[in-house]
């Protein structure tokens, strides 16, 4: 690893350490968002561009460094910008952050990530290698695995960058809209569980099954094209 790569890794590690050392996570809670919502709205009213840029940068860093707080940031997008603009900001920021994590894993931390999560990522890697963007869409739509783990797994595969970006952007729109739209009515939320209800998760699962249709069709076609040979005794 050359000096430039070492500096990038060191900067990322320093940012993670500072996040926990300074307890910055206390600002990424539902109670903190509710307490500061009016101030955020007032600031946005007088500094719209600065607020949008700062929010997007924070969301990108949070996603790229796999830090906690994504759900609250999505709620904040709705609380500050409204449902439509908030969804656009949140989805774009999350996609950029995920792409950075994907690239860092692929080109800087491949060995480290494989050693740390190798066993957990084996099945994911295999499916992403063979099924590509359709399986990635399924993973983004259905919350079977943590968001950050999918970024790491995809970085270890030969999945093209374009496919990763497209699958991530499209796949997180439904979930992003649900959280952002809930944030636009922040007063009615007392817990994050109020947003991710079983009915909502079930709807995502149904969307995920549609994304898997080409994958299942491909497997069925392969089985028909390669019938089992005669049994040997």
PDB file of C-alpha atoms in Angstrom:
ATOM      1  CA  UNK A   1       0.000   0.000   0.000  1.00  0.00           C
ATOM      2  CA  UNK A   2       1.549   3.323  -1.071  1.00  0.00           C
ATOM      3  CA  UNK A   3       1.712   6.488   1.015  1.00  0.00           C
ATOM      4  CA  UNK A   4      -1.389   8.068  -0.533  1.00  0.00           C
ATOM      5  CA  UNK A   5      -3.504   5.012   0.257  1.00  0.00           C
ATOM      6  CA  UNK A   6      -2.125   4.847   3.791  1.00  0.00           C
ATOM      7  CA  UNK A   7      -3.045   8.485   4.372  1.00  0.00           C
ATOM      8  CA  UNK A   8      -6.595   7.877   3.124  1.00  0.00           C
ATOM      9  CA  UNK A   9      -7.026   4.883   5.419  1.00  0.00           C
ATOM     10  CA  UNK A  10      -5.539   6.813   8.354  1.00  0.00           C
ATOM     11  CA  UNK A  11      -7.903   9.745   7.742  1.00  0.00           C
ATOM     12  CA  UNK A  12     -10.916   7.413   7.658  1.00  0.00           C
ATOM     13  CA  UNK A  13      -9.843   5.667  10.858  1.00  0.00           C
ATOM     14  CA  UNK A  14      -9.278   9.031  12.565  1.00  0.00           C
ATOM     15  CA  UNK A  15     -12.769  10.184  11.574  1.00  0.00           C
ATOM     16  CA  UNK A  16     -14.314   7.016  13.043  1.00  0.00           C
ATOM     17  CA  UNK A  17     -12.311   7.343  16.268  1.00  0.00           C
ATOM     18  CA  UNK A  18     -13.302  11.009  16.657  1.00  0.00           C
ATOM     19  CA  UNK A  19     -16.956  10.179  16.046  1.00  0.00           C
ATOM     20  CA  UNK A  20     -17.046   7.809  19.015  1.00  0.00           C
ATOM     21  CA  UNK A  21     -14.579   9.709  21.204  1.00  0.00           C
ATOM     22  CA  UNK A  22     -16.570  12.948  20.911  1.00  0.00           C
ATOM     23  CA  UNK A  23     -19.838  11.024  21.210  1.00  0.00           C
ATOM     24  CA  UNK A  24     -21.185  12.638  18.055  1.00  0.00           C
ATOM     25  CA  UNK A  25     -23.779   9.902  17.878  1.00  0.00           C
ATOM     26  CA  UNK A  26     -25.789  11.802  20.500  1.00  0.00           C
ATOM     27  CA  UNK A  27     -26.797  14.233  17.741  1.00  0.00           C
ATOM     28  CA  UNK A  28     -28.072  11.391  15.529  1.00  0.00           C
ATOM     29  CA  UNK A  29     -30.960  10.354  17.727  1.00  0.00           C
ATOM     30  CA  UNK A  30     -34.696  10.833  17.343  1.00  0.00           C
ATOM     31  CA  UNK A  31     -34.921  12.900  20.534  1.00  0.00           C
ATOM     32  CA  UNK A  32     -32.113  15.208  19.385  1.00  0.00           C
ATOM     33  CA  UNK A  33     -33.756  15.685  15.988  1.00  0.00           C
ATOM     34  CA  UNK A  34     -37.069  16.589  17.583  1.00  0.00           C
ATOM     35  CA  UNK A  35     -35.426  19.011  19.991  1.00  0.00           C
ATOM     36  CA  UNK A  36     -33.533  20.826  17.213  1.00  0.00           C
ATOM     37  CA  UNK A  37     -36.033  20.642  14.380  1.00  0.00           C
ATOM     38  CA  UNK A  38     -37.235  24.235  14.615  1.00  0.00           C
ATOM     39  CA  UNK A  39     -33.676  25.572  14.678  1.00  0.00           C
ATOM     40  CA  UNK A  40     -32.851  23.468  11.627  1.00  0.00           C
ATOM     41  CA  UNK A  41     -35.917  24.746   9.797  1.00  0.00           C
ATOM     42  CA  UNK A  42     -35.081  28.366  10.630  1.00  0.00           C
ATOM     43  CA  UNK A  43     -31.503  27.907   9.463  1.00  0.00           C
ATOM     44  CA  UNK A  44     -32.648  26.217   6.256  1.00  0.00           C
ATOM     45  CA  UNK A  45     -35.044  29.099   5.562  1.00  0.00           C
ATOM     46  CA  UNK A  46     -32.166  31.605   5.568  1.00  0.00           C
ATOM     47  CA  UNK A  47     -29.318  29.351   4.315  1.00  0.00           C
ATOM     48  CA  UNK A  48     -30.935  26.814   1.989  1.00  0.00           C
ATOM     49  CA  UNK A  49     -27.901  25.902  -0.117  1.00  0.00           C
ATOM     50  CA  UNK A  50     -25.513  25.682   2.840  1.00  0.00           C
ATOM     51  CA  UNK A  51     -27.958  23.500   4.775  1.00  0.00           C
ATOM     52  CA  UNK A  52     -28.508  21.114   1.850  1.00  0.00           C
ATOM     53  CA  UNK A  53     -24.763  20.869   1.163  1.00  0.00           C
ATOM     54  CA  UNK A  54     -23.888  20.296   4.825  1.00  0.00           C
ATOM     55  CA  UNK A  55     -26.602  17.670   5.234  1.00  0.00           C
ATOM     56  CA  UNK A  56     -25.499  15.825   2.099  1.00  0.00           C
ATOM     57  CA  UNK A  57     -21.847  15.863   3.199  1.00  0.00           C
ATOM     58  CA  UNK A  58     -22.728  14.515   6.667  1.00  0.00           C
ATOM     59  CA  UNK A  59     -24.884  11.747   5.178  1.00  0.00           C
ATOM     60  CA  UNK A  60     -22.130  10.777   2.725  1.00  0.00           C
ATOM     61  CA  UNK A  61     -19.549  10.555   5.521  1.00  0.00           C
ATOM     62  CA  UNK A  62     -21.891   8.556   7.742  1.00  0.00           C
ATOM     63  CA  UNK A  63     -22.544   6.031   4.974  1.00  0.00           C
ATOM     64  CA  UNK A  64     -18.976   5.850   3.661  1.00  0.00           C
ATOM     65  CA  UNK A  65     -17.576   5.209   7.159  1.00  0.00           C
ATOM     66  CA  UNK A  66     -20.406   2.805   8.125  1.00  0.00           C
ATOM     67  CA  UNK A  67     -21.317   4.907  11.172  1.00  0.00           C
ATOM     68  CA  UNK A  68     -24.653   4.632  13.003  1.00  0.00           C
ATOM     69  CA  UNK A  69     -27.423   7.148  12.355  1.00  0.00           C
ATOM     70  CA  UNK A  70     -28.691   6.551   8.806  1.00  0.00           C
ATOM     71  CA  UNK A  71     -32.329   6.183   9.858  1.00  0.00           C
ATOM     72  CA  UNK A  72     -32.298   9.437  11.833  1.00  0.00           C
ATOM     73  CA  UNK A  73     -30.594  11.268   8.964  1.00  0.00           C
ATOM     74  CA  UNK A  74     -33.333  10.085   6.611  1.00  0.00           C
ATOM     75  CA  UNK A  75     -35.960  11.350   9.036  1.00  0.00           C
ATOM     76  CA  UNK A  76     -34.055  14.624   9.268  1.00  0.00           C
ATOM     77  CA  UNK A  77     -34.142  14.956   5.473  1.00  0.00           C
ATOM     78  CA  UNK A  78     -37.919  14.839   5.564  1.00  0.00           C
ATOM     79  CA  UNK A  79     -38.184  17.111   8.600  1.00  0.00           C
ATOM     80  CA  UNK A  80     -35.989  19.781   6.993  1.00  0.00           C
ATOM     81  CA  UNK A  81     -36.520  19.536   3.231  1.00  0.00           C
ATOM     82  CA  UNK A  82     -39.901  17.822   2.883  1.00  0.00           C
ATOM     83  CA  UNK A  83     -40.734  14.478   1.312  1.00  0.00           C
ATOM     84  CA  UNK A  84     -39.619  14.926  -2.308  1.00  0.00           C
ATOM     85  CA  UNK A  85     -36.499  17.071  -1.930  1.00  0.00           C
ATOM     86  CA  UNK A  86     -35.577  15.159   1.217  1.00  0.00           C
ATOM     87  CA  UNK A  87     -35.792  11.815  -0.583  1.00  0.00           C
ATOM     88  CA  UNK A  88     -33.599  13.118  -3.403  1.00  0.00           C
ATOM     89  CA  UNK A  89     -30.962  14.407  -0.958  1.00  0.00           C
ATOM     90  CA  UNK A  90     -30.992  11.262   1.171  1.00  0.00           C
ATOM     91  CA  UNK A  91     -30.893   8.796  -1.723  1.00  0.00           C
ATOM     92  CA  UNK A  92     -28.134  10.665  -3.554  1.00  0.00           C
ATOM     93  CA  UNK A  93     -26.034  11.012  -0.403  1.00  0.00           C
ATOM     94  CA  UNK A  94     -26.516   7.370   0.598  1.00  0.00           C
ATOM     95  CA  UNK A  95     -25.616   6.198  -2.915  1.00  0.00           C
ATOM     96  CA  UNK A  96     -22.441   8.301  -2.996  1.00  0.00           C
ATOM     97  CA  UNK A  97     -21.456   7.155   0.493  1.00  0.00           C
ATOM     98  CA  UNK A  98     -22.099   3.508  -0.350  1.00  0.00           C
ATOM     99  CA  UNK A  99     -20.059   3.873  -3.538  1.00  0.00           C
ATOM    100  CA  UNK A 100     -17.128   5.299  -1.574  1.00  0.00           C
ATOM    101  CA  UNK A 101     -17.309   2.368   0.859  1.00  0.00           C
ATOM    102  CA  UNK A 102     -17.461  -0.008  -2.116  1.00  0.00           C
ATOM    103  CA  UNK A 103     -14.357   1.550  -3.708  1.00  0.00           C
ATOM    104  CA  UNK A 104     -12.398   1.681  -0.455  1.00  0.00           C
ATOM    105  CA  UNK A 105     -13.098  -2.004   0.116  1.00  0.00           C
ATOM    106  CA  UNK A 106     -12.146  -2.951  -3.437  1.00  0.00           C
ATOM    107  CA  UNK A 107      -8.929  -0.963  -3.725  1.00  0.00           C
ATOM    108  CA  UNK A 108      -7.687  -0.295  -0.184  1.00  0.00           C
ATOM    109  CA  UNK A 109      -9.044  -2.721   2.404  1.00  0.00           C
ATOM    110  CA  UNK A 110      -9.810  -5.909   0.487  1.00  0.00           C
ATOM    111  CA  UNK A 111      -7.617  -8.191   2.622  1.00  0.00           C
ATOM    112  CA  UNK A 112      -8.697  -6.598   5.900  1.00  0.00           C
ATOM    113  CA  UNK A 113     -12.417  -6.827   5.102  1.00  0.00           C
ATOM    114  CA  UNK A 114     -12.075 -10.410   3.844  1.00  0.00           C
ATOM    115  CA  UNK A 115     -10.287 -11.421   7.049  1.00  0.00           C
ATOM    116  CA  UNK A 116     -12.813  -9.663   9.295  1.00  0.00           C
ATOM    117  CA  UNK A 117     -16.086 -10.568   7.556  1.00  0.00           C
ATOM    118  CA  UNK A 118     -15.051 -13.383   5.210  1.00  0.00           C
ATOM    119  CA  UNK A 119     -17.357 -16.054   6.619  1.00  0.00           C
ATOM    120  CA  UNK A 120     -20.370 -13.717   6.760  1.00  0.00           C
ATOM    121  CA  UNK A 121     -19.774 -12.451   3.239  1.00  0.00           C
ATOM    122  CA  UNK A 122     -19.199 -15.769   1.471  1.00  0.00           C
ATOM    123  CA  UNK A 123     -22.806 -16.345   0.431  1.00  0.00           C
ATOM    124  CA  UNK A 124     -23.330 -12.695  -0.486  1.00  0.00           C
ATOM    125  CA  UNK A 125     -20.197 -12.655  -2.607  1.00  0.00           C
ATOM    126  CA  UNK A 126     -21.205 -15.784  -4.482  1.00  0.00           C
ATOM    127  CA  UNK A 127     -24.661 -14.475  -5.370  1.00  0.00           C
ATOM    128  CA  UNK A 128     -23.417 -10.998  -6.301  1.00  0.00           C
ATOM    129  CA  UNK A 129     -20.775 -12.537  -8.541  1.00  0.00           C
ATOM    130  CA  UNK A 130     -23.273 -14.668 -10.431  1.00  0.00           C
ATOM    131  CA  UNK A 131     -26.534 -12.662 -10.250  1.00  0.00           C
ATOM    132  CA  UNK A 132     -25.186  -9.113 -10.351  1.00  0.00           C
ATOM    133  CA  UNK A 133     -27.465  -6.121 -10.241  1.00  0.00           C
ATOM    134  CA  UNK A 134     -30.706  -8.089  -9.796  1.00  0.00           C
ATOM    135  CA  UNK A 135     -29.484  -9.651  -6.574  1.00  0.00           C
ATOM    136  CA  UNK A 136     -28.134  -6.290  -5.412  1.00  0.00           C
ATOM    137  CA  UNK A 137     -31.572  -4.770  -5.999  1.00  0.00           C
ATOM    138  CA  UNK A 138     -33.105  -7.535  -3.897  1.00  0.00           C
ATOM    139  CA  UNK A 139     -30.638  -6.886  -1.066  1.00  0.00           C
ATOM    140  CA  UNK A 140     -31.309  -3.152  -1.125  1.00  0.00           C
ATOM    141  CA  UNK A 141     -35.078  -3.592  -1.128  1.00  0.00           C
ATOM    142  CA  UNK A 142     -35.270  -6.308   1.525  1.00  0.00           C
ATOM    143  CA  UNK A 143     -33.370  -5.558   4.770  1.00  0.00           C
ATOM    144  CA  UNK A 144     -31.920  -9.045   5.237  1.00  0.00           C
ATOM    145  CA  UNK A 145     -28.376  -7.741   5.699  1.00  0.00           C
ATOM    146  CA  UNK A 146     -27.034  -4.471   7.133  1.00  0.00           C
ATOM    147  CA  UNK A 147     -26.563  -1.736   4.540  1.00  0.00           C
ATOM    148  CA  UNK A 148     -22.845  -1.382   5.242  1.00  0.00           C
ATOM    149  CA  UNK A 149     -22.237  -5.129   4.935  1.00  0.00           C
ATOM    150  CA  UNK A 150     -23.640  -5.150   1.401  1.00  0.00           C
ATOM    151  CA  UNK A 151     -21.252  -2.335   0.457  1.00  0.00           C
ATOM    152  CA  UNK A 152     -18.308  -4.335   1.770  1.00  0.00           C
ATOM    153  CA  UNK A 153     -19.431  -7.582   0.144  1.00  0.00           C
ATOM    154  CA  UNK A 154     -19.923  -5.957  -3.257  1.00  0.00           C
ATOM    155  CA  UNK A 155     -16.461  -4.395  -3.030  1.00  0.00           C
ATOM    156  CA  UNK A 156     -14.903  -7.860  -2.784  1.00  0.00           C
ATOM    157  CA  UNK A 157     -16.580  -9.057  -5.980  1.00  0.00           C
ATOM    158  CA  UNK A 158     -16.066  -8.224  -9.651  1.00  0.00           C
ATOM    159  CA  UNK A 159     -19.432  -6.451  -9.795  1.00  0.00           C
ATOM    160  CA  UNK A 160     -19.002  -3.440 -12.121  1.00  0.00           C
ATOM    161  CA  UNK A 161     -19.067  -0.033 -10.453  1.00  0.00           C
ATOM    162  CA  UNK A 162     -21.886   1.119 -12.736  1.00  0.00           C
ATOM    163  CA  UNK A 163     -24.050  -1.840 -11.716  1.00  0.00           C
ATOM    164  CA  UNK A 164     -23.374  -1.173  -8.037  1.00  0.00           C
ATOM    165  CA  UNK A 165     -24.321   2.505  -8.317  1.00  0.00           C
ATOM    166  CA  UNK A 166     -27.474   1.781 -10.346  1.00  0.00           C
ATOM    167  CA  UNK A 167     -28.622  -1.082  -8.103  1.00  0.00           C
ATOM    168  CA  UNK A 168     -27.996   0.939  -4.953  1.00  0.00           C
ATOM    169  CA  UNK A 169     -29.682   4.119  -6.181  1.00  0.00           C
ATOM    170  CA  UNK A 170     -32.818   2.387  -7.461  1.00  0.00           C
ATOM    171  CA  UNK A 171     -32.984  -0.137  -4.632  1.00  0.00           C
ATOM    172  CA  UNK A 172     -32.926   2.357  -1.761  1.00  0.00           C
ATOM    173  CA  UNK A 173     -35.545   4.736  -3.168  1.00  0.00           C
ATOM    174  CA  UNK A 174     -38.575   2.944  -1.613  1.00  0.00           C
ATOM    175  CA  UNK A 175     -37.050   2.622   1.844  1.00  0.00           C
ATOM    176  CA  UNK A 176     -35.589   6.092   1.666  1.00  0.00           C
ATOM    177  CA  UNK A 177     -38.955   7.602   0.771  1.00  0.00           C
ATOM    178  CA  UNK A 178     -40.691   5.806   3.638  1.00  0.00           C
ATOM    179  CA  UNK A 179     -38.286   7.220   6.235  1.00  0.00           C
ATOM    180  CA  UNK A 180     -38.062  10.684   4.685  1.00  0.00           C
ATOM    181  CA  UNK A 181     -41.827  10.920   4.351  1.00  0.00           C
ATOM    182  CA  UNK A 182     -42.182   9.883   8.004  1.00  0.00           C
ATOM    183  CA  UNK A 183     -39.705  12.602   8.954  1.00  0.00           C
ATOM    184  CA  UNK A 184     -41.935  15.175   7.299  1.00  0.00           C
ATOM    185  CA  UNK A 185     -44.478  14.317  10.041  1.00  0.00           C
ATOM    186  CA  UNK A 186     -41.906  14.036  12.793  1.00  0.00           C
ATOM    187  CA  UNK A 187     -44.260  14.897  15.644  1.00  0.00           C
ATOM    188  CA  UNK A 188     -46.154  11.639  15.156  1.00  0.00           C
ATOM    189  CA  UNK A 189     -43.073   9.442  15.571  1.00  0.00           C
ATOM    190  CA  UNK A 190     -42.091   8.235  19.026  1.00  0.00           C
ATOM    191  CA  UNK A 191     -39.739   5.444  17.933  1.00  0.00           C
ATOM    192  CA  UNK A 192     -37.956   4.255  14.802  1.00  0.00           C
ATOM    193  CA  UNK A 193     -40.128   1.144  15.029  1.00  0.00           C
ATOM    194  CA  UNK A 194     -43.092   3.353  14.145  1.00  0.00           C
ATOM    195  CA  UNK A 195     -41.547   3.774  10.692  1.00  0.00           C
ATOM    196  CA  UNK A 196     -40.248   0.256   9.980  1.00  0.00           C
ATOM    197  CA  UNK A 197     -43.502  -1.552  10.729  1.00  0.00           C
ATOM    198  CA  UNK A 198     -44.033  -5.208   9.722  1.00  0.00           C
ATOM    199  CA  UNK A 199     -46.412  -4.055   6.987  1.00  0.00           C
ATOM    200  CA  UNK A 200     -43.769  -1.756   5.474  1.00  0.00           C
ATOM    201  CA  UNK A 201     -41.085  -4.440   5.656  1.00  0.00           C
ATOM    202  CA  UNK A 202     -43.480  -6.905   4.029  1.00  0.00           C
ATOM    203  CA  UNK A 203     -44.016  -4.464   1.162  1.00  0.00           C
ATOM    204  CA  UNK A 204     -40.251  -4.212   0.658  1.00  0.00           C
ATOM    205  CA  UNK A 205     -40.030  -8.002   0.644  1.00  0.00           C
ATOM    206  CA  UNK A 206     -42.626  -8.138  -2.127  1.00  0.00           C
ATOM    207  CA  UNK A 207     -40.669  -5.600  -4.179  1.00  0.00           C
ATOM    208  CA  UNK A 208     -37.525  -7.629  -3.548  1.00  0.00           C
ATOM    209  CA  UNK A 209     -39.189 -10.759  -4.905  1.00  0.00           C
ATOM    210  CA  UNK A 210     -39.960  -8.917  -8.151  1.00  0.00           C
ATOM    211  CA  UNK A 211     -36.272  -7.991  -8.396  1.00  0.00           C
ATOM    212  CA  UNK A 212     -35.392 -11.676  -7.987  1.00  0.00           C
ATOM    213  CA  UNK A 213     -37.639 -12.896 -10.815  1.00  0.00           C
ATOM    214  CA  UNK A 214     -34.848 -12.688 -13.467  1.00  0.00           C
ATOM    215  CA  UNK A 215     -32.479 -14.500 -11.081  1.00  0.00           C
ATOM    216  CA  UNK A 216     -34.951 -17.317 -10.408  1.00  0.00           C
ATOM    217  CA  UNK A 217     -35.735 -17.574 -14.116  1.00  0.00           C
ATOM    218  CA  UNK A 218     -32.034 -17.877 -14.914  1.00  0.00           C
ATOM    219  CA  UNK A 219     -31.569 -20.667 -12.357  1.00  0.00           C
ATOM    220  CA  UNK A 220     -34.594 -22.543 -13.688  1.00  0.00           C
ATOM    221  CA  UNK A 221     -33.374 -22.174 -17.273  1.00  0.00           C
ATOM    222  CA  UNK A 222     -29.922 -23.480 -16.328  1.00  0.00           C
ATOM    223  CA  UNK A 223     -31.415 -26.523 -14.629  1.00  0.00           C
ATOM    224  CA  UNK A 224     -33.530 -27.336 -17.679  1.00  0.00           C
ATOM    225  CA  UNK A 225     -30.550 -26.896 -19.960  1.00  0.00           C
ATOM    226  CA  UNK A 226     -28.370 -29.182 -17.808  1.00  0.00           C
ATOM    227  CA  UNK A 227     -30.426 -32.241 -16.841  1.00  0.00           C
ATOM    228  CA  UNK A 228     -28.871 -34.538 -14.264  1.00  0.00           C
ATOM    229  CA  UNK A 229     -26.916 -37.476 -15.605  1.00  0.00           C
ATOM    230  CA  UNK A 230     -27.751 -41.144 -14.947  1.00  0.00           C
ATOM    231  CA  UNK A 231     -27.326 -42.384 -11.394  1.00  0.00           C
ATOM    232  CA  UNK A 232     -24.320 -44.541 -10.749  1.00  0.00           C
ATOM    233  CA  UNK A 233     -24.383 -47.459  -8.318  1.00  0.00           C
TER     234      UNK A 233
END
